[in-house]
Every structure is written in C-alpha cells, then in structure tokens.
Amino acid sequence: MLHLDLSNVTPFLPTGWRTGEEKGLEKAHDHVLNGTGAGSDFLGWVRLPADYDKEEFARIQKAAQKIRSDSKALVVIGIGGSYLGARAVIETLTSNNFNLTRGEGTAIYFAGNGLSADGLNEVIDLVKDVDFSVNVISKSGTTTEPAIAFRIFKALLEEKYGKDGARERIYATTDAKRGALKGLADKEGYQEFVVPDNVGGRYSVLTAVGLLPIAAAGLDIEALMAGAREEMELLSKPGMDNPAWQYAAARHALYESGKRVEILAGYEPAFRFFAEWWKQLYGESEGKDGKGLFPASVEFTADLHSMGQFIQQGERLMFETVVRFDTAHTQLTIPDDPENVDGLNFLSGKSMAFVAERALQGVTLAHVDGGVPNILLTVPARDARSLGALIYFFEFACGVSGYLLGVNPFDQPGVEAYKNNMYALLGKPGYEKQKAELEKRLES
Ligand code: PA5
C-alpha cells in the first residue's frame, strides 16, 4: 500500500549501508514483536489493529452516534498523546479547517492542551450557547492542562444541563483501574473508555483515545483499523524488504553520518497536524540519553517561502522525509487568462495535481543538490484505510528506530522536569523546598 523510495538517500551514504544496519534491525524487530527489549510493558500497540477490544469499539461507535445526534460541538480535552492523534486523523482526512466544512454537523474543538486563558475562553464562547458534549482524555487524570480545562467545561455543562444532564454528555477516556479521572468517572457515572495500560500516550491513537473523537467527527474508524491491520501483517515479517526496516535503517544511517534533524514534509494543508503527531512520536521515543534526531516539520509549498532558504543552503544538519498522497480529493484546472499578466498561460488547462507533482519533483532535486537527503513515502489516498496504514507504519518504524539507536523507545522520563518546576512554582503541597530554590534562581 505505502511505497518508500530511498533513491535520494543512497548517494549520501557509503556503499553497503543497508547491510551494516541488518543485524541491528533483526534485534530491534525482535524487541518490538517479542518484547525482548527495554520498555516491553508498552508494546500493547503492536497487535492492537487485530486484538482491539471489539465490545468497546462498538460502544465507541454508539457514543459517537449519540454525540453527533445531540451535540453541535464536542470538546476534546487532552494533551500530548491524549489529543494529537485524534486531531491528526480528523484534519488529515478532512481539512485543517474541519469545523468550517461541517455545515450543520458536529464541530470538534480541542482544549486542555495548553495554559492559555484566551485559548480556553475562545472554546467556551464557541460552545456555551449550543448543545455540546465533552470527551475528557487523560490516563492519570491529574495532568495540569487537561485537568484545569475539564473543571471548567464540567462546570459549564452542569450549569447548562444540571448534574444529571451533564453526566449524559461527559465521556471519560482513562485508565481501566486507577487514577483520579477513573475515580471521578466511576463516582459521577460518566460513560468510560479505556487507555490500555500497555499503550503509551503517543501510541494510543488507535485506542479509544483517538477513536472516539475520530468517530464523532463522522470518520470511518473501521477502515482506519483495517488499514492499520494490513500494515501490521506486512511489517511483522522481518527482512530488508520490510519498508519499516528500510525507513529505520535510512534514518539511522543518516544519523550516524552526522545528520541531526529529520524534517517531515507534506504538500497538503490538511496534513499539518499529522506532522505534529509524528513529532511527538519520534521526539519522545528517541530524544533521550543525549541522542536522537530532532523531528521538525514543514508544509510545502507554503514553507518553501519561509524555511526553504535554510533547507537549501543553511547548516547541513537535516534530511527530509516527504509524505506524498497519490490522489487528491478534488480536481482543479488552471484557467486561461487572455491578458496573461502573470505569464502563466503555459499552465492553462493543466490540473493543480500536475503542477503540485512537478513542484514536488523540482523541490526534491533542488534539496538533494543542496545536500539534503530525501526519503519519499507515497500514500495511495487521503482516506481512512491509507491513514491507518501510515499511522501503523510510523509507529512500528519508530519502535524499531528507537532500539536501533539504543534507547528505550517507550519511556519519556524527561517530560517530568518541567512539571516538577511548574508544580513547585505554583505552590503544590510537597514541593516547598524546590519552590524556595527555584524562586531564588528566578530572583538572581
Ligand atoms: O505520550 C504521553 O505519554 C504524553 O503525551 C501523555 O499522553 C500526556 O502527558 C498526557 O498524559 P495523561 O493522559 O496522563 O493526561
């Protein structure tokens, strides 16, 4: 289904680079499939496209249907792995202007992924006068950003519908057994969905974490899972013809050759948030122990007019991974202009798809000439099945890549540092000593 082209990587690497990666790949593949490496408690995503909870899946579809029938808006509260996947899929399959394209359908707003009063107030203003529901997503239930947002939207719902009415409109996606949100959901009687214990946030898009908002957006979650399942079958086979092995090998060899940044480039505005999801996946999985490629992203051709200069001629730190969709949702033909003031009549009658493809080819050659290796990943269509495959491809390749790099791809110990400082500075009980130390530093 997906097609990986490494022809613009090979010239940058020594002959036999693939063979050099083979042993490491075999080991990494075994770690991912058989749980023989670090972080093996978090491999629940590997068989998820086949082994997912079918009863819960049916409940997700039912809940989504209810939301679509009784709500003009759904507020999805979560941060990091608890929202990026849903937003990535919803936008990629529809539009980065998703809510503007819905007409009378249910709008999806994301909240609790930052600490901006303006951001929260904007969502409050957008939903307060319409019927709305809330999907709060948090494994722990104590993550500051979503917890604050949930307080606010829960109160708004209770004020609008009363406690009983609000209960019917709150969907909690959280740990199956423990945590603050689990306790609250049990007590209040919210409908609950599960973040499986053995699936980390950045790998959770194909669980209820991603599936409920995606289904509430009216998208085909069956097809999404089917695409992921097909890719899972394909990638489970070891060997150098495994596309995930090839991608992992290329990026590892490029890292070893001195590259430090991987830029994910897309040519569809709708793809921008998928790149945000991808950045968390690779950034949190690989960026540790002083190692890792820094994952960056651009949207072409827009960003050629801002980042293009650096990519072409700046510090030679990066390589590009371009995601290209083979077919567009719609067609557009360039009109003729008798005055031809812009001199573009040589394009009259040509399709936008033709122009975009030529642009992609031209950009690739220019960047390769500028010393930027290029991985090209072609996806058949911007549809649910293809996207399911793409998600699984990047997840599997990420696990393999992390092991190839020699890190635990499934932990994120560094995320705690900012949280501890923030708790201390905000005066959370138990952080008194740290608070005094930090305040002293801030004064000096
Ligand atoms: O990938 C991760 O683990 C993180 O991005 C978490 O999903 C994020 O920190 C939110 O955590 P929680 O779901 O406990 O609120």
mmCIF file of C-alpha atoms and ligand atoms in Angstrom, residues 78-84 137-144 146-147 173 195 200-204 280 284 412 415-416 418-419, ligand 1:
data_model
loop_
_atom_site.group_PDB
_atom_site.id
_atom_site.type_symbol
_atom_site.label_atom_id
_atom_site.label_comp_id
_atom_site.label_asym_id
_atom_site.label_seq_id
_atom_site.Cartn_x
_atom_site.Cartn_y
_atom_site.Cartn_z
ATOM 1 C CA GLY A 78 -6.376 16.160 26.474
ATOM 2 C CA ILE A 79 -2.700 16.948 25.901
ATOM 3 C CA GLY A 80 0.192 15.272 24.062
ATOM 4 C CA GLY A 81 -0.618 11.689 23.233
ATOM 5 C CA SER A 82 -4.117 12.242 24.576
ATOM 6 C CA TYR A 83 -5.123 14.543 21.688
ATOM 7 C CA LEU A 84 -2.567 14.769 18.882
ATOM 8 C CA ILE A 137 -8.940 12.060 27.871
ATOM 9 C CA SER A 138 -6.281 11.559 30.498
ATOM 10 C CA LYS A 139 -4.663 8.377 31.689
ATOM 11 C CA SER A 140 -3.728 9.878 35.050
ATOM 12 C CA GLY A 141 -6.449 12.493 35.376
ATOM 13 C CA THR A 142 -4.001 14.782 37.139
ATOM 14 C CA THR A 143 -2.181 16.323 34.168
ATOM 15 C CA THR A 144 -2.493 20.037 34.895
ATOM 16 C CA PRO A 146 -6.488 18.943 30.798
ATOM 17 C CA ALA A 147 -7.494 18.797 34.468
ATOM 18 C CA THR A 173 -11.243 8.073 28.413
ATOM 19 C CA VAL A 195 -6.440 3.923 27.742
ATOM 20 C CA GLY A 200 1.739 4.852 25.884
ATOM 21 C CA GLY A 201 0.083 8.157 25.007
ATOM 22 C CA ARG A 202 1.959 8.697 21.737
ATOM 23 C CA TYR A 203 0.983 5.194 20.568
ATOM 24 C CA SER A 204 -2.671 5.493 21.596
ATOM 25 C CA GLN A 280 5.682 13.656 19.401
ATOM 26 C CA GLU A 284 9.513 11.418 22.801
ATOM 27 C CA GLN A 412 9.648 9.720 28.496
ATOM 28 C CA VAL A 415 8.817 15.179 30.476
ATOM 29 C CA GLU A 416 8.703 15.299 34.290
ATOM 30 C CA TYR A 418 9.081 20.936 33.586
ATOM 31 C CA LYS A 419 6.122 19.530 35.503
HETATM 32 O O1 PA5 B 1 2.673 10.409 25.383
HETATM 33 C C1 PA5 B 1 2.499 10.660 26.549
HETATM 34 O O2 PA5 B 1 2.658 9.820 27.427
HETATM 35 C C2 PA5 B 1 2.060 12.042 26.962
HETATM 36 O O3 PA5 B 1 1.945 12.886 25.881
HETATM 37 C C3 PA5 B 1 0.743 11.969 27.682
HETATM 38 O O4 PA5 B 1 -0.240 11.455 26.815
HETATM 39 C C4 PA5 B 1 0.337 13.341 28.173
HETATM 40 O O5 PA5 B 1 1.320 13.816 29.039
HETATM 41 C C5 PA5 B 1 -0.988 13.285 28.873
HETATM 42 O O6 PA5 B 1 -0.972 12.458 29.991
HETATM 43 P P1 PA5 B 1 -2.327 11.985 30.646
HETATM 44 O O7 PA5 B 1 -3.022 11.163 29.609
HETATM 45 O O8 PA5 B 1 -1.989 11.189 31.865
HETATM 46 O O9 PA5 B 1 -3.112 13.231 30.979
#
